[in-house]
mmCIF file of C-alpha atoms and ligand atoms in Angstrom:
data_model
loop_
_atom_site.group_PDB
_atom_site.id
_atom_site.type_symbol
_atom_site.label_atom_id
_atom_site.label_comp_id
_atom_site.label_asym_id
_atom_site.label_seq_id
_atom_site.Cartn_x
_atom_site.Cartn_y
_atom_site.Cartn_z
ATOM 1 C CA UNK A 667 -22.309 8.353 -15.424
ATOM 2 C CA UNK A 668 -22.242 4.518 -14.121
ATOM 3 C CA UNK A 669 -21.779 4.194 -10.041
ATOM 4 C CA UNK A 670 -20.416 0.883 -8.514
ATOM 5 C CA UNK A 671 -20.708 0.276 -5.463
ATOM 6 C CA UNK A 672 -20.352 -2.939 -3.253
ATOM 7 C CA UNK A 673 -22.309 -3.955 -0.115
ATOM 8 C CA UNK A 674 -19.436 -5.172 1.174
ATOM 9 C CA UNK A 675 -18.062 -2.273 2.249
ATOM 10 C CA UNK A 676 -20.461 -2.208 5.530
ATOM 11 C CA UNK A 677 -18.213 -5.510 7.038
ATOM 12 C CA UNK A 678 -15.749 -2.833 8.069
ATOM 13 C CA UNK A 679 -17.766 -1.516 10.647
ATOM 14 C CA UNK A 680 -16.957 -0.377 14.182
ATOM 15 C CA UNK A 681 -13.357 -0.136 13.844
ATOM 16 C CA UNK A 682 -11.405 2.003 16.442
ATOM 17 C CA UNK A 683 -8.957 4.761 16.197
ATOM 18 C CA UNK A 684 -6.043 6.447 18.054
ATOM 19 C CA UNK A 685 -7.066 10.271 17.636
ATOM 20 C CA UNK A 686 -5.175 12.845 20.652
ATOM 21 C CA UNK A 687 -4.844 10.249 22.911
ATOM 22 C CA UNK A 688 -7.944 8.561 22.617
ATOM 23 C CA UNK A 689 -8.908 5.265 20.957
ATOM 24 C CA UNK A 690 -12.526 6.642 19.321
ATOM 25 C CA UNK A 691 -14.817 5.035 16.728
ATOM 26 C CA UNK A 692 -13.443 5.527 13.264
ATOM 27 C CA UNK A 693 -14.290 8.943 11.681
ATOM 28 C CA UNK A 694 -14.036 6.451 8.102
ATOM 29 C CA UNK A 695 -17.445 5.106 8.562
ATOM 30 C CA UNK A 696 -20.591 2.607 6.563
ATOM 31 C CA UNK A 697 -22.621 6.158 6.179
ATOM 32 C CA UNK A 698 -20.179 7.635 4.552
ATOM 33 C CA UNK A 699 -20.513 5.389 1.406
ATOM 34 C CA UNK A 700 -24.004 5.113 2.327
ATOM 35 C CA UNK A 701 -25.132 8.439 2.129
ATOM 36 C CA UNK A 702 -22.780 8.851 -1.741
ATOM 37 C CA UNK A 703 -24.718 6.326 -3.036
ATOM 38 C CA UNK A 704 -28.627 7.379 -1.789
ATOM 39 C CA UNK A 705 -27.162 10.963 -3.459
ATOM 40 C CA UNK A 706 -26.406 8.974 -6.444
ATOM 41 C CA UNK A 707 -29.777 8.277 -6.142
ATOM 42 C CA UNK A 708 -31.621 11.125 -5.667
ATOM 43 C CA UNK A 709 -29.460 13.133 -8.037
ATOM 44 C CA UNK A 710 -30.006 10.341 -10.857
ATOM 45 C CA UNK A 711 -26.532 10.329 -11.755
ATOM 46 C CA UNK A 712 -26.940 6.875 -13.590
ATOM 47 C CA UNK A 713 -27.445 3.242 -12.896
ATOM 48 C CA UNK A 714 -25.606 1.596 -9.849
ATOM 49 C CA UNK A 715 -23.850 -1.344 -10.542
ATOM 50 C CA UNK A 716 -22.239 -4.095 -8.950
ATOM 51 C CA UNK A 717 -18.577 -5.239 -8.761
ATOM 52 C CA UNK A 718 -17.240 -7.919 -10.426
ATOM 53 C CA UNK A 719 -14.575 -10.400 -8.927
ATOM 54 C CA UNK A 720 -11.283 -9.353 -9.722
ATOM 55 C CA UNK A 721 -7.968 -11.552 -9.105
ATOM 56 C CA UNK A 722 -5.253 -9.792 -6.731
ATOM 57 C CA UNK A 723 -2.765 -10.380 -8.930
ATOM 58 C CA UNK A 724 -3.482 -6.972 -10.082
ATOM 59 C CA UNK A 725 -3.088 -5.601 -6.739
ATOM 60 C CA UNK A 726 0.232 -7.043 -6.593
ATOM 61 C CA UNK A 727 1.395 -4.891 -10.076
ATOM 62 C CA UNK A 728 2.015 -1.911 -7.542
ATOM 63 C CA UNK A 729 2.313 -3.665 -4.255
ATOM 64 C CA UNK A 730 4.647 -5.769 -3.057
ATOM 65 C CA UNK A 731 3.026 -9.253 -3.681
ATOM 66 C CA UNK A 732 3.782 -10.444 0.690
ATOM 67 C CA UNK A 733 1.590 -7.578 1.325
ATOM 68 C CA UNK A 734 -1.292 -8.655 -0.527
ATOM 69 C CA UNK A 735 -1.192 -11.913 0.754
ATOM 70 C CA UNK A 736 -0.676 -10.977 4.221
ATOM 71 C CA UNK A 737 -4.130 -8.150 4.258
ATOM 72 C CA UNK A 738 -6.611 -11.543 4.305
ATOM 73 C CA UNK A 739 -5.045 -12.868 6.858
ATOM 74 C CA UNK A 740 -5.032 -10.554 9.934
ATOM 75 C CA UNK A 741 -8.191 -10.725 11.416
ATOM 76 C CA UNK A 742 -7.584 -14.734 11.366
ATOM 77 C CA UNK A 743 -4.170 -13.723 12.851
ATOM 78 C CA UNK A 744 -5.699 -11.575 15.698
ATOM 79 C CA UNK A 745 -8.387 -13.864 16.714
ATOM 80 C CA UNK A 746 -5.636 -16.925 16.947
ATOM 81 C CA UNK A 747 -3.128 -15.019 19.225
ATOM 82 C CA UNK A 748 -6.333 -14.431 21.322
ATOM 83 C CA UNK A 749 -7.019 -10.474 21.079
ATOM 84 C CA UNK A 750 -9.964 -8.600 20.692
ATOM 85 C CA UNK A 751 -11.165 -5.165 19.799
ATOM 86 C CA UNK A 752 -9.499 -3.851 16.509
ATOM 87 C CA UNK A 753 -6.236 -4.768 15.050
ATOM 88 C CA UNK A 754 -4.423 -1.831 15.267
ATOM 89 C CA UNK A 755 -0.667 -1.325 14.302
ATOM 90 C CA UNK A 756 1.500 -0.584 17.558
ATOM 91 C CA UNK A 757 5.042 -0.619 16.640
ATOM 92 C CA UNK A 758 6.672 0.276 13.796
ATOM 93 C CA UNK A 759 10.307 0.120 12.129
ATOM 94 C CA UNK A 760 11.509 3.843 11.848
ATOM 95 C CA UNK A 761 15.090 4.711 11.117
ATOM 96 C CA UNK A 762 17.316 2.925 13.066
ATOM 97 C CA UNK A 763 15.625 -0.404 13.035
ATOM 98 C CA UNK A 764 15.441 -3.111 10.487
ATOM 99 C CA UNK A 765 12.310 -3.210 7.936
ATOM 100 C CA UNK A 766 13.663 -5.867 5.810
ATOM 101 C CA UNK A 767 13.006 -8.931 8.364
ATOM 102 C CA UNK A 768 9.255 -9.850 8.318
ATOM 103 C CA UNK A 769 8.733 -11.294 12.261
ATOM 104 C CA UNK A 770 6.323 -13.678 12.645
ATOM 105 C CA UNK A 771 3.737 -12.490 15.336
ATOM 106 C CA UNK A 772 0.512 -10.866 14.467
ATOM 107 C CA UNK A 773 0.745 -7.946 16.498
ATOM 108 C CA UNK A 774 4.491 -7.245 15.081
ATOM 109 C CA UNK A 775 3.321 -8.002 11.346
ATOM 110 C CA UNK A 776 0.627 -4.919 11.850
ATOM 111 C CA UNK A 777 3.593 -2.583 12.494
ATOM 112 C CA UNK A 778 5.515 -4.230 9.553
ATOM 113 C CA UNK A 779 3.138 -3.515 7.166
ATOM 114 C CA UNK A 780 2.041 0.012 8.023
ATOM 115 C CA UNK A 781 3.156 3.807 8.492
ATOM 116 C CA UNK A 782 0.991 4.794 11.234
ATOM 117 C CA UNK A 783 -2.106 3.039 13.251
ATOM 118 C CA UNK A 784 -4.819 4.332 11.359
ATOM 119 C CA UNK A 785 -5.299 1.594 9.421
ATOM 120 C CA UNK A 786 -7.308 -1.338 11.615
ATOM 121 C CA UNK A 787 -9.072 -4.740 10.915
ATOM 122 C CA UNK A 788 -12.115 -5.930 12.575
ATOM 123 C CA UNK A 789 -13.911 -8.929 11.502
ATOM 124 C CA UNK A 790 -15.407 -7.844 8.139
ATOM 125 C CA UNK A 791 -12.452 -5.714 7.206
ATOM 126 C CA UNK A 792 -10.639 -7.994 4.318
ATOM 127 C CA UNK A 793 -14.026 -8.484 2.393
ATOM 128 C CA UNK A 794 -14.328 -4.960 2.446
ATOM 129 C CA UNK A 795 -10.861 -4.435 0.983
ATOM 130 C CA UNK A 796 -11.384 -6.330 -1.403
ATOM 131 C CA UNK A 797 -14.743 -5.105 -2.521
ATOM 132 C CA UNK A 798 -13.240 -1.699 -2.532
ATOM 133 C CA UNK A 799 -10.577 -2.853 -4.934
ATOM 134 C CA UNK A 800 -13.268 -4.621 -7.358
ATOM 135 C CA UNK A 801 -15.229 -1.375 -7.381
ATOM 136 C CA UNK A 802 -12.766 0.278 -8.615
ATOM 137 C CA UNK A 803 -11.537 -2.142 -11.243
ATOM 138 C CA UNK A 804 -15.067 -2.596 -12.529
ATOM 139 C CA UNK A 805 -15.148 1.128 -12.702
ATOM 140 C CA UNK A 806 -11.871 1.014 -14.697
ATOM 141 C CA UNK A 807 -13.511 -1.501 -17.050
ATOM 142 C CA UNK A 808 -16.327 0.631 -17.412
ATOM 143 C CA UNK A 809 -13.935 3.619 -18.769
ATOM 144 C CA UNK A 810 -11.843 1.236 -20.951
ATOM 145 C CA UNK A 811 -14.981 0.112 -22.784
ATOM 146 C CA UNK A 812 -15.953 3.680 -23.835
ATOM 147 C CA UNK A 813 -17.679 5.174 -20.802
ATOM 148 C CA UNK A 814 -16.741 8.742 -20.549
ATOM 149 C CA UNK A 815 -16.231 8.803 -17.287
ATOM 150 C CA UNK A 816 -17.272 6.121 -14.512
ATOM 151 C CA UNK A 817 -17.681 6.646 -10.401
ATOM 152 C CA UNK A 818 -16.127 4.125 -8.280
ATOM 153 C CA UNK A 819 -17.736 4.091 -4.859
ATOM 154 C CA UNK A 820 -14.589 2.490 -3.345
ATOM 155 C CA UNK A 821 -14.690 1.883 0.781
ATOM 156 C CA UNK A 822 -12.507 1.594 1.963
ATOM 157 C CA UNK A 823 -10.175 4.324 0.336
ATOM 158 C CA UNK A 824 -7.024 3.788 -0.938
ATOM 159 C CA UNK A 825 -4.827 6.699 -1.506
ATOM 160 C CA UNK A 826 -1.853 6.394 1.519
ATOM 161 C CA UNK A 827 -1.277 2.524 1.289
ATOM 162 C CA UNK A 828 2.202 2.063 -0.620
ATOM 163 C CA UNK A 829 3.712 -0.586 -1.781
ATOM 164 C CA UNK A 830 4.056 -2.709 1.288
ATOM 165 C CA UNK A 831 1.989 -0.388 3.630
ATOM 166 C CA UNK A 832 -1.611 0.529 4.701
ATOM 167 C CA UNK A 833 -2.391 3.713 7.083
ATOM 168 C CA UNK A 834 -4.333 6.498 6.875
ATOM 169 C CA UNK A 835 -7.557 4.679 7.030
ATOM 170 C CA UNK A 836 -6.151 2.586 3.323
ATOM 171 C CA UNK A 837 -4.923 -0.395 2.630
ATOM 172 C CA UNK A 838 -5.152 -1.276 -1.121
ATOM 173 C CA UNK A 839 -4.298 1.757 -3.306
ATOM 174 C CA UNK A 840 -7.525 1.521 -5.551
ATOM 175 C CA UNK A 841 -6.541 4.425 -7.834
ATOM 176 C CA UNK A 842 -2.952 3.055 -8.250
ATOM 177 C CA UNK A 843 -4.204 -0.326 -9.408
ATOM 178 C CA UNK A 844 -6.847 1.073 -11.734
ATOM 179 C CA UNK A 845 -3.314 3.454 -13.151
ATOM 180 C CA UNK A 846 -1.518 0.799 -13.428
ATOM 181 C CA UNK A 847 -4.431 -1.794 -15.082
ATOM 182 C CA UNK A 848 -5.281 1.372 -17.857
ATOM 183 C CA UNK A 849 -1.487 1.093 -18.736
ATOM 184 C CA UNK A 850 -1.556 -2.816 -19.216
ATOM 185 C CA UNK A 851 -4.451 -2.459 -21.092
ATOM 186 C CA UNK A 852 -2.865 -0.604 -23.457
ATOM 187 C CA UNK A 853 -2.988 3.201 -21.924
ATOM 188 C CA UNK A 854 0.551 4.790 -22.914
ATOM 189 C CA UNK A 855 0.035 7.499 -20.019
ATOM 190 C CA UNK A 856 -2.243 7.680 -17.219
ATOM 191 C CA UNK A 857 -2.260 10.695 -14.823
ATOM 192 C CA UNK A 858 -3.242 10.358 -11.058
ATOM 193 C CA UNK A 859 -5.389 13.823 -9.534
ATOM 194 C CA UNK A 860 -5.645 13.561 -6.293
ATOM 195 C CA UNK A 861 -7.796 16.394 -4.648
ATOM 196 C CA UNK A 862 -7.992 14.718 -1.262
ATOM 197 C CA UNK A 863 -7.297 16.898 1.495
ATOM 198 C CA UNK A 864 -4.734 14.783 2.677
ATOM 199 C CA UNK A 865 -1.547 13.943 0.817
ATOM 200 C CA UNK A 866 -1.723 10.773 -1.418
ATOM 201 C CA UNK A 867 1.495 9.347 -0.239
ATOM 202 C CA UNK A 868 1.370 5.766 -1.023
ATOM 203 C CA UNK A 869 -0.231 6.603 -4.970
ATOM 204 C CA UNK A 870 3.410 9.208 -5.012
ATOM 205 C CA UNK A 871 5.319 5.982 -3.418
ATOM 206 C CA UNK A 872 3.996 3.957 -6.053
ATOM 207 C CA UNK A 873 5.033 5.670 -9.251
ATOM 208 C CA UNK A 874 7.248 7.872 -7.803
ATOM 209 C CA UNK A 875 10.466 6.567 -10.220
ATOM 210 C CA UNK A 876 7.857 6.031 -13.496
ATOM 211 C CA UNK A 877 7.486 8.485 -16.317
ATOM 212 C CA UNK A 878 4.218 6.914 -17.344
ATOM 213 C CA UNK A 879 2.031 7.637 -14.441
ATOM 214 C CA UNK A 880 2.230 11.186 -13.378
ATOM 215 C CA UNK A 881 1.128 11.962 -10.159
ATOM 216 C CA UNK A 882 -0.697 15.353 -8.721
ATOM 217 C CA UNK A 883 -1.709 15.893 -5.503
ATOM 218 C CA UNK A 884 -3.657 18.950 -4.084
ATOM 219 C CA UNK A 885 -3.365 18.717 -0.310
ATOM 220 C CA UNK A 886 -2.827 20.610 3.160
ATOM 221 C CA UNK A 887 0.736 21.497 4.096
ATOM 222 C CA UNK A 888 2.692 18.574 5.475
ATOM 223 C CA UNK A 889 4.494 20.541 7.959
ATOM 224 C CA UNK A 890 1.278 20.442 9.615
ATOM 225 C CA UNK A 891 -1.092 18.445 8.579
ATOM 226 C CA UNK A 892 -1.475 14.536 8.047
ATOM 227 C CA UNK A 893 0.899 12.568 6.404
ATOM 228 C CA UNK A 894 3.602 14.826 7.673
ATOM 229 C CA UNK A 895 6.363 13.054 6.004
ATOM 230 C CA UNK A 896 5.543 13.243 2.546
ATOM 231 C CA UNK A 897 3.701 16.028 -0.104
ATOM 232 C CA UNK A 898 6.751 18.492 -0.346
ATOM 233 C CA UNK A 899 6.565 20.780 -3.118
ATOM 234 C CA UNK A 900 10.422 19.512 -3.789
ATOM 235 C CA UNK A 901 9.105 16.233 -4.481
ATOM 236 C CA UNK A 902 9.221 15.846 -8.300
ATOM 237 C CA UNK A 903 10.014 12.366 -8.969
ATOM 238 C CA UNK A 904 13.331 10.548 -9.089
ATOM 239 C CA UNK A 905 15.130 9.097 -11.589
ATOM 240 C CA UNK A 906 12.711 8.623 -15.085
ATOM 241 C CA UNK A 907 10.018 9.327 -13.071
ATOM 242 C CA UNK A 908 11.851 13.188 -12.177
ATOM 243 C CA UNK A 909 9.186 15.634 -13.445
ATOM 244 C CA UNK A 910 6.539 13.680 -13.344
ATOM 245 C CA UNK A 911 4.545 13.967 -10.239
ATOM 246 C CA UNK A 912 3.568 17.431 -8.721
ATOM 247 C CA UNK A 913 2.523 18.465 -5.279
ATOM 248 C CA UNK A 914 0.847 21.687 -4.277
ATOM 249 C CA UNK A 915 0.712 21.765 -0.484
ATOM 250 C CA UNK A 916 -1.644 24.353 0.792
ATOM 251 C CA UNK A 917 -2.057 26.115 4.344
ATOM 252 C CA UNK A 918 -4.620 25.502 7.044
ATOM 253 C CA UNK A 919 -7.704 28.032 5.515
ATOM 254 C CA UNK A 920 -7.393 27.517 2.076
ATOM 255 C CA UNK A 921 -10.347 28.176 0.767
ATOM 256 C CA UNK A 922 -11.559 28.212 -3.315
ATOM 257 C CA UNK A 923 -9.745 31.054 -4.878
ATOM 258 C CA UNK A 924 -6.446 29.441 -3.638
ATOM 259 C CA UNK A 925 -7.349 26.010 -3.822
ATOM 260 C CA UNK A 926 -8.909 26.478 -7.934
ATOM 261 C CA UNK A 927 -5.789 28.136 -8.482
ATOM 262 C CA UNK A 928 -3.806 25.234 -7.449
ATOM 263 C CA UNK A 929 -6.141 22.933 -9.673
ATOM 264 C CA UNK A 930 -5.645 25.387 -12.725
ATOM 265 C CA UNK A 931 -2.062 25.225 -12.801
ATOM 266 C CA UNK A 932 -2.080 21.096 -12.082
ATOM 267 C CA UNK A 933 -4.677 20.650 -14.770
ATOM 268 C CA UNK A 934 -2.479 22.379 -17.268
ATOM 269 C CA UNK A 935 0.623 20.548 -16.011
ATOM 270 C CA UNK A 936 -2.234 17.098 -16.832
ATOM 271 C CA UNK A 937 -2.763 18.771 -20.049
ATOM 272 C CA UNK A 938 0.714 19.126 -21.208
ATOM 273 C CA UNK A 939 1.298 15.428 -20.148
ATOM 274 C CA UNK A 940 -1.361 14.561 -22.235
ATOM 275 C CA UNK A 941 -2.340 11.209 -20.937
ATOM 276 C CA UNK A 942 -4.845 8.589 -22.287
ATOM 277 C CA UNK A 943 -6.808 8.684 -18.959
ATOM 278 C CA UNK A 944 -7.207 10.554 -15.647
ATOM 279 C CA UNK A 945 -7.868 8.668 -12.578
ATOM 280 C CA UNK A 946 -9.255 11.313 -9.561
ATOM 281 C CA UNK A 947 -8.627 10.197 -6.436
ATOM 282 C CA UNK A 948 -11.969 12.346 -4.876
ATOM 283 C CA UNK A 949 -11.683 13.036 -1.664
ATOM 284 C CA UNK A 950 -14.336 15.967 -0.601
ATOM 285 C CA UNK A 951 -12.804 16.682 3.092
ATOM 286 C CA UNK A 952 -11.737 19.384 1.745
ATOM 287 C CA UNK A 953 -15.193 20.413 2.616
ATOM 288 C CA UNK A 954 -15.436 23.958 5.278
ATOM 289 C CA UNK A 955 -17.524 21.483 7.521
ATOM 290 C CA UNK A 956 -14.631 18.747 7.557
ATOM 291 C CA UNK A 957 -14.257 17.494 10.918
ATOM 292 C CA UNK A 958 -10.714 16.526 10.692
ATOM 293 C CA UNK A 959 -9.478 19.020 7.754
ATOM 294 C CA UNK A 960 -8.799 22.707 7.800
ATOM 295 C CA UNK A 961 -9.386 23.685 4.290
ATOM 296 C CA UNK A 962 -12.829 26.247 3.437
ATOM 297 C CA UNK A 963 -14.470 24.711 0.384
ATOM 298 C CA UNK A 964 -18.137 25.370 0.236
ATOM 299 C CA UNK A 965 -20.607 22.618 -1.291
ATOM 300 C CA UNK A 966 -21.024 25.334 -4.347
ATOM 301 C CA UNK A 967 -17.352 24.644 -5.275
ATOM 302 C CA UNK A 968 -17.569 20.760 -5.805
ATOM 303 C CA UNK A 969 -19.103 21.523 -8.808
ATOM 304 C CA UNK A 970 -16.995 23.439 -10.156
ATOM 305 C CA UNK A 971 -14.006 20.948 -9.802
ATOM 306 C CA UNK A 972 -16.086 18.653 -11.980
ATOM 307 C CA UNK A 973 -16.356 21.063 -14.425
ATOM 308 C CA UNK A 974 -13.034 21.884 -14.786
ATOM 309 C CA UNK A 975 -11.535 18.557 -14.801
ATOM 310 C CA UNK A 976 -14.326 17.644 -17.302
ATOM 311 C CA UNK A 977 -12.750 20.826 -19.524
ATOM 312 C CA UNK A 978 -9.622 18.315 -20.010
ATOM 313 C CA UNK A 979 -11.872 16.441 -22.278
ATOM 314 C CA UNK A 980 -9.992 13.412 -21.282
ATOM 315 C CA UNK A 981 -11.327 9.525 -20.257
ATOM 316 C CA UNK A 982 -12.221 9.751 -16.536
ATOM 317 C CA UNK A 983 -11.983 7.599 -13.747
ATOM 318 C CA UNK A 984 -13.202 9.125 -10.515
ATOM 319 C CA UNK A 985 -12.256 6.896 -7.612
ATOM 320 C CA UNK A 986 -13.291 7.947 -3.524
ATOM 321 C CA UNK A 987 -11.053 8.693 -0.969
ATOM 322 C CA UNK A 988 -11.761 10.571 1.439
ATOM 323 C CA UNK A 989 -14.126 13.033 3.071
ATOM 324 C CA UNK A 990 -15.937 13.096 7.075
ATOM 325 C CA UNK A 991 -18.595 16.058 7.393
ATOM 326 C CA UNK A 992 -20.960 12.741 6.835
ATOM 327 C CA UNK A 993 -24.486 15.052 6.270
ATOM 328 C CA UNK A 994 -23.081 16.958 3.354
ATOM 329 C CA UNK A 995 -20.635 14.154 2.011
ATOM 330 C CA UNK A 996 -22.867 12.647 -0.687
ATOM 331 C CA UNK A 997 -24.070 16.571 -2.271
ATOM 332 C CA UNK A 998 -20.192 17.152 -2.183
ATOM 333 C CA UNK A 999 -19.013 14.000 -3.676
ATOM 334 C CA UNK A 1000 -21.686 14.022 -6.124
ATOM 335 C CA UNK A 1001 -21.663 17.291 -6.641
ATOM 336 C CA UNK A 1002 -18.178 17.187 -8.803
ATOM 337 C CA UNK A 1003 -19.559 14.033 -10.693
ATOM 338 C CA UNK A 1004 -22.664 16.401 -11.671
ATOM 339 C CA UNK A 1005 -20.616 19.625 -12.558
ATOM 340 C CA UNK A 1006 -18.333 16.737 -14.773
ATOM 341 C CA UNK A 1007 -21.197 15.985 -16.569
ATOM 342 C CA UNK A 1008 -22.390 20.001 -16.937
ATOM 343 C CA UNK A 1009 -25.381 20.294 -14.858
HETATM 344 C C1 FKS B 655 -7.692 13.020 13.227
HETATM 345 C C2 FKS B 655 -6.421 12.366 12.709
HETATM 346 C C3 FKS B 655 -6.724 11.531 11.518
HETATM 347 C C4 FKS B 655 -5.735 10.254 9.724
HETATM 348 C C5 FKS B 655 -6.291 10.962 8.549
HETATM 349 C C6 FKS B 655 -6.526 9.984 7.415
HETATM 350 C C7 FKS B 655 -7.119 10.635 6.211
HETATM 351 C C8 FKS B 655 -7.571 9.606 5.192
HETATM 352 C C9 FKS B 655 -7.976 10.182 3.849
HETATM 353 C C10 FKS B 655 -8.465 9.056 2.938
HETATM 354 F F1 FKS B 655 -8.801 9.517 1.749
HETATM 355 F F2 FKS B 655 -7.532 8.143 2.783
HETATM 356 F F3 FKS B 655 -9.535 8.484 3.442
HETATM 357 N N1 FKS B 655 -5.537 11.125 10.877
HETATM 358 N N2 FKS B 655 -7.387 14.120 14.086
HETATM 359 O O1 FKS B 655 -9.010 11.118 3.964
HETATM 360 O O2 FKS B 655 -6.895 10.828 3.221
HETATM 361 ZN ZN1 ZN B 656 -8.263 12.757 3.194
#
């Protein structure tokens, strides 16, 4: 299968992070790409390509278009109003205050546009956005033209930026774009897998209310674990969109028996759906090793993920999330791309 994968991505670099307390370097780091891609390598998955240019505009099909246009500006933002260090979100509008009046400074705009502060600029940190969403446009491309399946070596990831939102480390929703661009290409259903260990929020946000993009997400518990406020089993989609997206939240421990049993039942729910193409938003922290994660997947079990999404027999479009045990990272990630393919 085709890789692409953007230099890019290395520009956001250095960027800090509120963890327990502490502002620490960001756990979403350059080696994490770069280590998936020399795996890529040494596992000869197939030729590495570069991104093409493509235009926001298709961004701004599932975010809100003064979103899109604000992302390029922050840094610029930041530097003018005389800060330094990373932009970091401070203050947000939670219940009780308004979120439909966009204030003007920088610093208040951060808050406006995000859910939590885990989503911060530094100098490089738009061209790396934006690299990320080419990657996995190109990717899409590759699919729509007959690939079975393509890898999209997207950094930063995308899966918790909404609408009008970043956090969680995301800021454009890569997989949601390349959804939405298969169904104006022509694709009458497009399904969404996320097996991140961490609830896709903003990709359920997104098509939430839509019958033609169903939505699964694999994920640890939210009454404990990271988003918190979204990844309910109850959730199942609201108006046309009720019954179409599924969420299987899982306790701290999980480990494969549990976890393939999850991905069984979601991939016959995907089945049943029936849609032209299957974006999988790959996240491997659900890796035993995971820093940040409490689930107990074994590098032996990314494999078998790839095999049994590749059972669907379906057009595939794997896109990366997450995933921070950085020394197994690239055997894990490619690991499912290999056990896709059936080696
Ligand atoms: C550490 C707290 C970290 C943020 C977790 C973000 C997870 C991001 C991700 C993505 F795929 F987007 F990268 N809190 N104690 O892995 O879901
Ligand atoms: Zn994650």
């Amino acid at each position: 299968m085709k890789t692409v994968f953007s230099p890019l991505h290395a520009g956001h670099s250095g960027q800090m992070e509120l963890v327990a307390g502490e502002i620490v370097p960001g756990f979403e780091k350059p080696s994490r790409a770069e280590i998936i891609k020399a795996r890529v390598e040494t596992e000869k998955l197939g030729p590495i390509l570069p991104p093409e240019s493509h235009d926001v505009a298709l961004a701004k099909r599932v975010h809100r278009a003064d979103y899109i246009d604000f992302l390029p500006t922050v840094w610029e933002r930041w530097e003018a109003a005389g800060k330094t260090g990373s932009a970091i979100p401070f203050t947000w509008p939670t219940r009780g205050l308004r979120g439909d009046v966009a204030p003007r400074t920088i610093e208040a705009l951060l808050g406006f546009y995000s859910f939590d502060g885990g989503a911060s600029f530094v100098k490089g940190t738009w061209d790396a956005i934006k690299s990320s969403h080419d990657v996995g446009l190109t990717a899409a491309h590759l699919v729509k033209a007959g690939e079975r399946a393509a890898f999209a070596l997207c950094r930063p990831p995308g899966h918790h930026a909404g609408a009008a939102f970043m956090g969680g480390y995301c800021f454009i929703n890569n997989a949601a774009v390349a959804a939405q661009w298969f169904r104006d290409q022509g694709a009458a259903r497009v399904t969404v897998l996320d097996v991140d260990y961490h609830h896709g929020n903003g990709t359920q946000e997104i098509f939430y209310d839509r019958a033609d993009v169903q939505v699964i997400n694999l994920h640890g518990d939210p009454m404990t674990e990271y988003p918190f406020f979204l990844g309910h089993a109850d959730e199942r989609g609201a108006g046309p969109g009720e019954g179409f997206n599924h969420n299987y939240p899982m306790p701290f421990g999980t480990a494969w028996d549990a976890w393939s049993a999850s991905l069984d039942d979601a991939c016959e729910k995907l089945a049943a759906y029936s849609p032209d193409v299957v974006v999988v938003s790959l996240g491997v922290d659900t890796f035993e090793k995971d820093p940040i994660s409490h689930f107990k997947l074994k590098s032996a079990d990314y494999p078998k993920i790839g095999r049994r999404i590749a059972k669907l027999n379906l057009p595939t479009l794997f896109v990366m999330e997450g995933g921070y045990a950085v020394d197994e990272i690239g055997v894990n990630a490619v690991g499912v791309l290999t056990g896709f393919e059936g080696r």
